[in-house]
XYZ file of C-alpha atoms in Angstrom:
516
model
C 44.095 50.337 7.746
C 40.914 51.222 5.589
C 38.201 51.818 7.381
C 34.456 51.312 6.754
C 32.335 53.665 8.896
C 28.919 52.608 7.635
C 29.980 48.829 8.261
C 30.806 48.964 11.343
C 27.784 51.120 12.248
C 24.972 48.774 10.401
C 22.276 49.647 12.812
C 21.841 53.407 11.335
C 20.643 51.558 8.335
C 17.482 50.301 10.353
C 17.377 52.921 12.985
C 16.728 56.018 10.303
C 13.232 54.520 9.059
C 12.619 53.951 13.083
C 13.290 57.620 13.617
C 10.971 58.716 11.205
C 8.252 56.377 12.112
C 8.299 58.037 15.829
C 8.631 61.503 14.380
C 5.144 61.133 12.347
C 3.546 58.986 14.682
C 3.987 61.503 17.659
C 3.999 64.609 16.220
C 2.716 64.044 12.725
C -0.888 64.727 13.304
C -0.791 68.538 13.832
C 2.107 68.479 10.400
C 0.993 69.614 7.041
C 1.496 66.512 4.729
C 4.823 68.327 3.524
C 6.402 67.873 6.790
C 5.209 64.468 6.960
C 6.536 63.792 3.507
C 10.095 65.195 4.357
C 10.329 62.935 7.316
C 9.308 59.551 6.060
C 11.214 60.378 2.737
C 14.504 61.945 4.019
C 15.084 58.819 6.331
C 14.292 56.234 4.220
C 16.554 57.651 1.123
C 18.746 58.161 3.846
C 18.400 54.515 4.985
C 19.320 53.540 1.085
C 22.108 55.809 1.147
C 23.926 54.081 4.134
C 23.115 50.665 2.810
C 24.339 51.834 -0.444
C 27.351 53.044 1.387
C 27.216 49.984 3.519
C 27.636 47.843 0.417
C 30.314 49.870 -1.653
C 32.084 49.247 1.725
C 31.656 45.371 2.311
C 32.689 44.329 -1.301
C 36.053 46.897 -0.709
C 36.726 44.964 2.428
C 36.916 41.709 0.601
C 35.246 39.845 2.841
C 32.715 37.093 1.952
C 30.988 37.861 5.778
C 30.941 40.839 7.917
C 29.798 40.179 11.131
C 29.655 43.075 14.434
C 28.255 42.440 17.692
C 26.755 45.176 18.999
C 25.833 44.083 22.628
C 24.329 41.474 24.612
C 20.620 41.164 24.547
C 19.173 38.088 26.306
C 21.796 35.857 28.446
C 20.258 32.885 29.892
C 23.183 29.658 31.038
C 24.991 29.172 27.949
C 22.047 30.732 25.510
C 23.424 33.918 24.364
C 21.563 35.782 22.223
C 22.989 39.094 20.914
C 22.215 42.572 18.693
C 24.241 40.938 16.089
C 24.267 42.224 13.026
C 26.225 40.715 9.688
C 26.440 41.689 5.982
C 26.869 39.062 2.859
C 25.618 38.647 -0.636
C 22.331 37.372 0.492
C 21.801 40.325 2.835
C 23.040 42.841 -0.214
C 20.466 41.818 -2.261
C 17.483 42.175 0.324
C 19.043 45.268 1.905
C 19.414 47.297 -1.717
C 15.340 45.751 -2.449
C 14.139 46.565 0.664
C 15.868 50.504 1.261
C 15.433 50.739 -2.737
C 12.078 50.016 -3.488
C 11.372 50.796 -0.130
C 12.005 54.478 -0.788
C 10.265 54.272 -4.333
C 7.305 53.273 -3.011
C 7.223 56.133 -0.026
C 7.984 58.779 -2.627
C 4.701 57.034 -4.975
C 2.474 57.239 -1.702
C 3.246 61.078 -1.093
C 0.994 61.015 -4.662
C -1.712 58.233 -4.117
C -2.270 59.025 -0.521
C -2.492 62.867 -0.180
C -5.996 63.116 0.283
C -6.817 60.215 2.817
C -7.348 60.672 6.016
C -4.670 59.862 8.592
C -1.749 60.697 6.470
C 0.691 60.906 9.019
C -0.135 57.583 10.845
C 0.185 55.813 7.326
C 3.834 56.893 6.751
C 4.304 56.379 10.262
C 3.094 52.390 9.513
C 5.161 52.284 6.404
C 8.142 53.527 7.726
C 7.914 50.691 11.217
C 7.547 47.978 8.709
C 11.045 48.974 6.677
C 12.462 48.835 10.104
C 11.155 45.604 11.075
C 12.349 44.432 7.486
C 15.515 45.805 7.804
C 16.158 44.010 11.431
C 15.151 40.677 9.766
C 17.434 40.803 6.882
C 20.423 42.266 8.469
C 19.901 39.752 11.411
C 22.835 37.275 12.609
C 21.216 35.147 14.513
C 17.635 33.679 14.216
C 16.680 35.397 17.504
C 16.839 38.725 16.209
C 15.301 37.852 12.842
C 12.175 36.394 14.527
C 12.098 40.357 16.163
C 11.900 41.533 12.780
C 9.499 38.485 11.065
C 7.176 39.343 13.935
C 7.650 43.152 13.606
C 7.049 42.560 9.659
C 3.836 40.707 10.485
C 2.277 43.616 13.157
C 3.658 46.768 10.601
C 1.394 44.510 7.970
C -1.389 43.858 10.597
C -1.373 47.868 10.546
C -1.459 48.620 7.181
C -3.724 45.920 5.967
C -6.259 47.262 8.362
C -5.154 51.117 7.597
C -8.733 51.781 6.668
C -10.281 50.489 10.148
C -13.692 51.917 9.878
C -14.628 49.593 6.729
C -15.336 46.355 8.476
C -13.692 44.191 4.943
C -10.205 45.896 5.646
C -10.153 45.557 9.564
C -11.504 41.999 9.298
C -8.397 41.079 6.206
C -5.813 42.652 8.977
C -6.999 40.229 11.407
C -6.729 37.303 9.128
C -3.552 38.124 7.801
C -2.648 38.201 11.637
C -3.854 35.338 13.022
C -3.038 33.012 9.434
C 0.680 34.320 9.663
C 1.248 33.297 13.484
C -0.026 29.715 12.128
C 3.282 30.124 10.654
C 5.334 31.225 13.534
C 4.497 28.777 15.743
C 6.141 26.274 13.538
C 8.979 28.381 13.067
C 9.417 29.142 17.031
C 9.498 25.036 17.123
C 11.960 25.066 14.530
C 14.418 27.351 16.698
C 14.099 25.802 19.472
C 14.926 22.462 18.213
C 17.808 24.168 16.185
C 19.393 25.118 19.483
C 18.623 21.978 21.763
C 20.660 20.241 18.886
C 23.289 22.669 18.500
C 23.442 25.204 21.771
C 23.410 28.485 19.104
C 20.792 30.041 17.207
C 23.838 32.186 15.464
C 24.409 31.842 11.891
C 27.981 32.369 12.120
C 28.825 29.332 14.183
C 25.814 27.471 12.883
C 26.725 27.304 9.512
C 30.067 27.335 9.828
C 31.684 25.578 6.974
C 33.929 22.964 9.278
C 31.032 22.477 11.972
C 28.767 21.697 8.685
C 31.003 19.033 7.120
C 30.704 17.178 10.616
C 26.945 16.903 10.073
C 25.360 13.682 8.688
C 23.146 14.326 5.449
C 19.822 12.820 6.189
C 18.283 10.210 2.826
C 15.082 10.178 1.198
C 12.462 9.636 3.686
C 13.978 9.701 6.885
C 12.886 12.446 9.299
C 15.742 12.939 11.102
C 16.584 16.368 13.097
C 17.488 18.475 10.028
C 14.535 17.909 8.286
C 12.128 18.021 11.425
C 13.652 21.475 12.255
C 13.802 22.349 8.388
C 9.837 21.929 7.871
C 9.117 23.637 11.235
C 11.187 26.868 9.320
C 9.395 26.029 6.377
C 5.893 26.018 7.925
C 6.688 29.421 8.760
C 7.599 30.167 5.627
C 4.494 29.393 3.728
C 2.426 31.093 6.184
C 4.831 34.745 5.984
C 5.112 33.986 2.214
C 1.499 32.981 1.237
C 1.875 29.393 0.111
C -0.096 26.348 0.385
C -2.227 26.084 2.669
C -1.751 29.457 4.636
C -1.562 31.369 1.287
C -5.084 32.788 1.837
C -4.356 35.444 3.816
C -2.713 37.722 1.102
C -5.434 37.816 -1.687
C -7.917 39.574 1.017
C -4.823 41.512 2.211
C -5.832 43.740 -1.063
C -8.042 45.492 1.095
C -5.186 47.665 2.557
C -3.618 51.180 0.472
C -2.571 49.784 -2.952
C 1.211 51.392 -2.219
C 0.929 48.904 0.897
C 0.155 45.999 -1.476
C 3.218 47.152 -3.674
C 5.678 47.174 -0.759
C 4.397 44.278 1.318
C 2.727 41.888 -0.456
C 5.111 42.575 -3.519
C 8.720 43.019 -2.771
C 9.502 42.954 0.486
C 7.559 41.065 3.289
C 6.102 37.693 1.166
C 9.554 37.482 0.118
C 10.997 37.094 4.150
C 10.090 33.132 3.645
C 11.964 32.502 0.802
C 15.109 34.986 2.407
C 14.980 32.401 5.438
C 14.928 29.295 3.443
C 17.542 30.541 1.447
C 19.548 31.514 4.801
C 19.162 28.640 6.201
C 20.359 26.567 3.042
C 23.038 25.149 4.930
C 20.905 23.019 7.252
C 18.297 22.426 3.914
C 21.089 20.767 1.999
C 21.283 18.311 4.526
C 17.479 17.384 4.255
C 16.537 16.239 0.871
C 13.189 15.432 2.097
C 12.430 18.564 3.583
C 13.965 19.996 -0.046
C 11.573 17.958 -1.658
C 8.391 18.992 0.143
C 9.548 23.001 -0.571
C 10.106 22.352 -4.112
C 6.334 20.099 -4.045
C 4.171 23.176 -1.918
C 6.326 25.984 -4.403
C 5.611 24.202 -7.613
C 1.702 23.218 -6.338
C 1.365 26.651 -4.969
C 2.685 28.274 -8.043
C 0.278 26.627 -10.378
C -2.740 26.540 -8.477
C -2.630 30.527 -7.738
C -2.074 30.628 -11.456
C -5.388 28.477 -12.422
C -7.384 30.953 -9.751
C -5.808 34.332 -11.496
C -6.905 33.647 -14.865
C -10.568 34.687 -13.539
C -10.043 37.299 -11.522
C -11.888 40.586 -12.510
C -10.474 42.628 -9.661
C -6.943 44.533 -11.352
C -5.541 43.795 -7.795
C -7.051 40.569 -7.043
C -4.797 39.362 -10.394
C -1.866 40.639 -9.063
C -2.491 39.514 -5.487
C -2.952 35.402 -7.003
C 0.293 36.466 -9.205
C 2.195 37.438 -6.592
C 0.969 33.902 -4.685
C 2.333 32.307 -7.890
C 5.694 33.555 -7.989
C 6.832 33.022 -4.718
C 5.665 29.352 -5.510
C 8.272 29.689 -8.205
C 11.038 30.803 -5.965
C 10.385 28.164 -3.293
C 10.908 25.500 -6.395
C 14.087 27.242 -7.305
C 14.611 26.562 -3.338
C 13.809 22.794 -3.019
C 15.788 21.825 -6.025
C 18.660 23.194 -4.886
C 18.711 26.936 -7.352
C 18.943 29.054 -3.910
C 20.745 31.741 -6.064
C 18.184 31.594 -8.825
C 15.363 32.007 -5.922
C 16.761 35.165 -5.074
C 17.477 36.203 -8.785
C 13.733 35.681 -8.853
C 13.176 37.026 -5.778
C 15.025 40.602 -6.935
C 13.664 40.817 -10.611
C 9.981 39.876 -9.111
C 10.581 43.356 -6.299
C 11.144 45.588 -9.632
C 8.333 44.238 -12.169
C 5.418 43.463 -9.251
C 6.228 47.064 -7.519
C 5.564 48.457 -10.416
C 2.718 46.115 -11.566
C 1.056 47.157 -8.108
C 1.891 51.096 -8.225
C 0.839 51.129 -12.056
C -2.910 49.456 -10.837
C -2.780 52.330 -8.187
C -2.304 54.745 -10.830
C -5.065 52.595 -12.962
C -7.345 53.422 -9.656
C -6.903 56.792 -9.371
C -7.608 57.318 -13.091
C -10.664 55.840 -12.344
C -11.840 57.416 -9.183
C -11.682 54.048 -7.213
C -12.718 51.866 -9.907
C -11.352 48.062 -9.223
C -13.327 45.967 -11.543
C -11.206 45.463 -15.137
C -14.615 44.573 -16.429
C -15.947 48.627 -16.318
C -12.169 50.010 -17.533
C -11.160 49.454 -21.270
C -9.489 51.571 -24.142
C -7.410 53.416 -21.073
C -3.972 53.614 -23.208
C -4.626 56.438 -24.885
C -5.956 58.369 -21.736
C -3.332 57.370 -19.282
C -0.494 56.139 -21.932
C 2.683 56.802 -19.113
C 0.827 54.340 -16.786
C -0.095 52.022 -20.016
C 3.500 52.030 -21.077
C 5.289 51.347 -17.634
C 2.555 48.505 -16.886
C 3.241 46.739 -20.284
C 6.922 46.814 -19.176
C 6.334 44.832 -15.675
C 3.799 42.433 -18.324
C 6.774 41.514 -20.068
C 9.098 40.955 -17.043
C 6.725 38.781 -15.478
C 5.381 36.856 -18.315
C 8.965 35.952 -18.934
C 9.575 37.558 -22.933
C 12.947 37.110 -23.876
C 15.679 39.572 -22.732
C 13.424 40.921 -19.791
C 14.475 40.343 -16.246
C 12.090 37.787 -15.657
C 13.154 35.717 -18.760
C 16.542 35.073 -17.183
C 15.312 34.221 -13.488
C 12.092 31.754 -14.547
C 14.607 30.270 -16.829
C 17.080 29.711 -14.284
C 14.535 27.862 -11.929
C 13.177 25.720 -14.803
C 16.213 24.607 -15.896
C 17.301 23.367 -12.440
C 13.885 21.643 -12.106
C 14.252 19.638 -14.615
C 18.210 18.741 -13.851
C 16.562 17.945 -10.408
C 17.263 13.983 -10.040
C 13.518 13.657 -7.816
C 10.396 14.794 -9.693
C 12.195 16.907 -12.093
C 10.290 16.208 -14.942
C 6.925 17.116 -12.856
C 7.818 19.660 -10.829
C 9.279 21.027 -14.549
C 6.296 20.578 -16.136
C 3.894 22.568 -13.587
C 6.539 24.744 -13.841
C 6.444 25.922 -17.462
C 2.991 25.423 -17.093
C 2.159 28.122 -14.139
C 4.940 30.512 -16.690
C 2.513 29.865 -19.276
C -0.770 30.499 -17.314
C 1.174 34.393 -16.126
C 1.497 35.168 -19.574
C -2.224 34.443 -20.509
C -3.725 36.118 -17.175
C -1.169 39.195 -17.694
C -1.922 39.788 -21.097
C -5.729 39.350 -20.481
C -5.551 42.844 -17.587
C -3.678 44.279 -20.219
C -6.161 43.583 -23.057
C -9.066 44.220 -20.508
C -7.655 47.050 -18.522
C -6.296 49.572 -21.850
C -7.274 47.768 -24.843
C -10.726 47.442 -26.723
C -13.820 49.737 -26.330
C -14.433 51.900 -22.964
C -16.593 50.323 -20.870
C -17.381 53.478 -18.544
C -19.405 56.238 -18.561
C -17.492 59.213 -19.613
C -19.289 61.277 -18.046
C -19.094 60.381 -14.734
C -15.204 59.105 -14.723
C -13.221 61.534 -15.691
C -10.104 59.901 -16.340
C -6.709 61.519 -15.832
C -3.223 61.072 -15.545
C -1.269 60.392 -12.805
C 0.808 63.533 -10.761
C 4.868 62.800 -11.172
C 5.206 61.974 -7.724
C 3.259 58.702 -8.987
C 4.635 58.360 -12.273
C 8.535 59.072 -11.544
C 8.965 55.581 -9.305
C 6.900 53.827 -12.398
C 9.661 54.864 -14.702
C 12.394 54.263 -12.723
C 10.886 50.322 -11.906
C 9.991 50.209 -15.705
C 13.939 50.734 -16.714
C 14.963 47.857 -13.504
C 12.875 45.729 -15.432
C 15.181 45.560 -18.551
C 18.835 44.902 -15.915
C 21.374 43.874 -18.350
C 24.070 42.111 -16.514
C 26.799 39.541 -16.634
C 24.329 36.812 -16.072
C 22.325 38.347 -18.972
C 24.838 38.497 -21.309
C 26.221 34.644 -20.748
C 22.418 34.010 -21.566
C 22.593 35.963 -24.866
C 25.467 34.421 -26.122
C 24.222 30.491 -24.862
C 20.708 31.561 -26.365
C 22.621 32.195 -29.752
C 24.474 28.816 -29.120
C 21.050 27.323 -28.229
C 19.486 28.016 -31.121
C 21.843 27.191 -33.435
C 22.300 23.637 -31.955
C 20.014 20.922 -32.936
C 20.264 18.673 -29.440
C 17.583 21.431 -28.059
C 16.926 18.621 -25.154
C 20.074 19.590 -23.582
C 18.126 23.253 -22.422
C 14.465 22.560 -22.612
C 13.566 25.715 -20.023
C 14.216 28.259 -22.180
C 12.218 27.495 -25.739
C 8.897 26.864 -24.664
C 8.836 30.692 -23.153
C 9.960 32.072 -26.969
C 7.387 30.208 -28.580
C 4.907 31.292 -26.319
C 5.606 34.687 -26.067
């Protein structure tokens, strides 16, 4: 018998960044910053090591589902819920983003951060909120992912708020706070009428495929039990993931460390909404209404952040109303149905708006705090490995053909307009919002490196990044070219595509060429 020591032992994944969050935050504040640095970085890459591990193991198992119980932690009559842990494709994806990234960003911070006060209680933050992540995305049961969407939303309280004695950054913590549990009281509703229905909150037996082919499918209109409990989830959902109307929370959120905007409000915690949703796809599928109003709020939420980016002068302001935006797109992939394209999005948006967000941080420090794109200008010849990496993300996320974002935007358009209620709209605001990223993009582009300089020379001394900033912009600049399997069927249908005249077959894809 094989054996798989990593998969049976998931929880070291989560509990490294936890030991290194209680290392720095007890004894961090008498360490030099190297110490701190080798604690927060040594268990995090170890965290990604294990889940690396954790994965090579799971697909050599074969299985489509690893589940482990661990032990029991609440027993209450016939409620059990347990330190349950599982592994699938779903959780692969999030676990590589989160531990990946994750680590990227920690190893950026060592750079961006070293002369700030309260260095150790920062990695010490950052470190808490990968373990919170971790718990919510390696969760099997809904119990123990609230732990971690709660944990998620305090470990962002904390960093949001990191600078505490400037009344704009404690006062954006607290909103981000009190907006988000908004949110969770609609999602607590939504678990507790989840189990009054079904007696489990455990995904397992939940979605189980013979207990889910007993369950009635719910029509147009009627607001049955699936899609009561389905838009109490969801509520919580646009409140964790910023969309309408609980998305303001995330543009003020800009307040905290720009490495805290790049991991949280980038690739990791904004994207817990659209992991749950997509988790919970078996009981969605059974509520076309509640489908509909996701794919509705995405597609709304998507353009509307767009409209408000395109004005922006703040560098991270723009990506803040971007990042608004393109979780709007994956919750449309969502409510038509496209939960795999969601996460496609969901993955290629983690590499290009990381490095979006670390290569403004980079833009900041060249500019010795400097926020507004309207005092920057003619910066790519002064700070050309920043210029270069950020033009990379620009492409992913604009969507230019044969970039990562190409494939995933294309995806979702494609099944909003196959969608058989409001596809042609929810299409159409679609390819719009794609439309209004590339203008907004290019614009901090043009505004941020191009034209005349717009700063006084002699006061801003302008200057390259150290390579403890640059190295994790290279390495998300090369994730934003992936060239896959998926990639390669899209090369050979674009060929196809092009060649055939009945273009009305694939609309998604030629508007974005002709634009870009």
């Amino acid at each position: 018998m094989p054996t798989y020591p990593i998969l049976e032992y998931l929880w070291i994944i989560p509990l490294l960044p936890l030991l290194g969050s209680a290392i720095n935050g007890l004894f961090g504040e008498k360490w030099p910053n190297k110490t701190v640095n080798w604690v927060a970085l040594s268990s995090t890459g170890l965290s990604f090591a294990c889940a690396l591990e954790a994965v090579r193991e799971f697909f050599a198992s074969g299985q489509a589902l690893f589940h482990k119980e661990f032990f029991t932690w609440i027993a209450a009559g016939n409620f059990r819920a347990g330190f349950d842990l599982q592994m699938d494709q779903l959780t692969v994806v999030m676990v590589l983003v989160v531990t990946g990234v994750g680590w990227l960003i920690h190893i950026y911070s060592t750079g961006y951060m070293a002369h700030e006060g309260g260095y150790y209680r920062f990695f010490s933050y950052l470190n808490l909120f990968m373990f919170f992540m971790l718990i919510l995305v390696l969760a099997a049961n809904y119990v123990l992912l609230f732990v971690g969407w709660e944990g998620v939303g305090l470990s962002s309280y904390l960093l949001i708020g990191f600078y505490f004695l400037r009344k704009s950054a404690a006062d954006a913590g607290k909103k981000a706070f009190i907006v988000n549990r908004i949110g969770d009281f609609g999602f607590m509703l939504g678990m507790f009428l989840l189990f009054r229905t079904f007696h489990t909150l455990d995904f397992q037996t939940l979605f189980d495929a013979q207990h889910a082919a007993a369950w009635p499918a719910e029509a147009y209109g009627q607001f049955g039990t699936f899609t009561i409990a389905c838009l109490l989830l969801f509520m919580g959902a646009c409140g964790k993931s910023a969309q309408l109307p609980l998305y303001v929370w995330l543009p003020d959120a800009m307040e905290g460390p720009t490495p805290v905007s790049a991991l949280i409000h980038a690739a990791t915690m904004v994207t817990a909404g659209v992991y749950v949703v997509a988790r919970s796809h078996v009981l969605f599928t059974h509520a076309p209404t509640a489908m509909l109003v996701v794919a509705i709020v995405g597609c709304a939420t998507a353009f509307f952040a767009a409209t408000i980016g395109l004005v922006q002068t703040d560098i991270k302001k723009v990506l803040a109303y971007s990042t608004v935006s393109q979780l709007g797109y994956m919750f449309l992939a969502c409510g038509v149905g496209a939960f795999s394209a969601g996460i496609f999005h969901l993955m290629t948006h983690a590499f290009f708006k990381a490095l979006l967000f670390l290569a403004a941080g980079s833009v900041i420090h060249a500019m010795g705090g400097e926020q507004d794109m309207n005092r920057m200008g003619g910066l790519g010849k002064k700070i050309p490995w920043t210029y270069v990496t950020m033009l990379l993300a620009t492409f992913a996320i604009t969507g230019i053909p044969f970039w990562a974002g190409f494939f995933s935007k294309d995806a979702i358009l494609f099944a909003a307009f196959q969608s058989q209620t409001g596809g042609t709209a929810l299409y159409v605001f679609g390819l719009l919002a794609a439309l209004l990223t590339s203008f907004y993009m290019f614009r901090l582009i043009f505004l941020t490196f191009g034209g005349t300089r717009r700063f006084d020379e002699h006061k801003v001394h302008v200057h390259e990044s150290p390579w403890s900033m640059l190295g994790p912009l290279v390495v998300l600049g090369s994730l934003c070219r992936l060239c896959s399997k998926d990639q390669i069927i899209s090369l050979i249908f674009l060929d196809r595509f092009l060649a055939d005249v009945k273009l009305r077959k694939r609309p998604a894809i030629l508007p974005l060429i002709i634009w870009n």
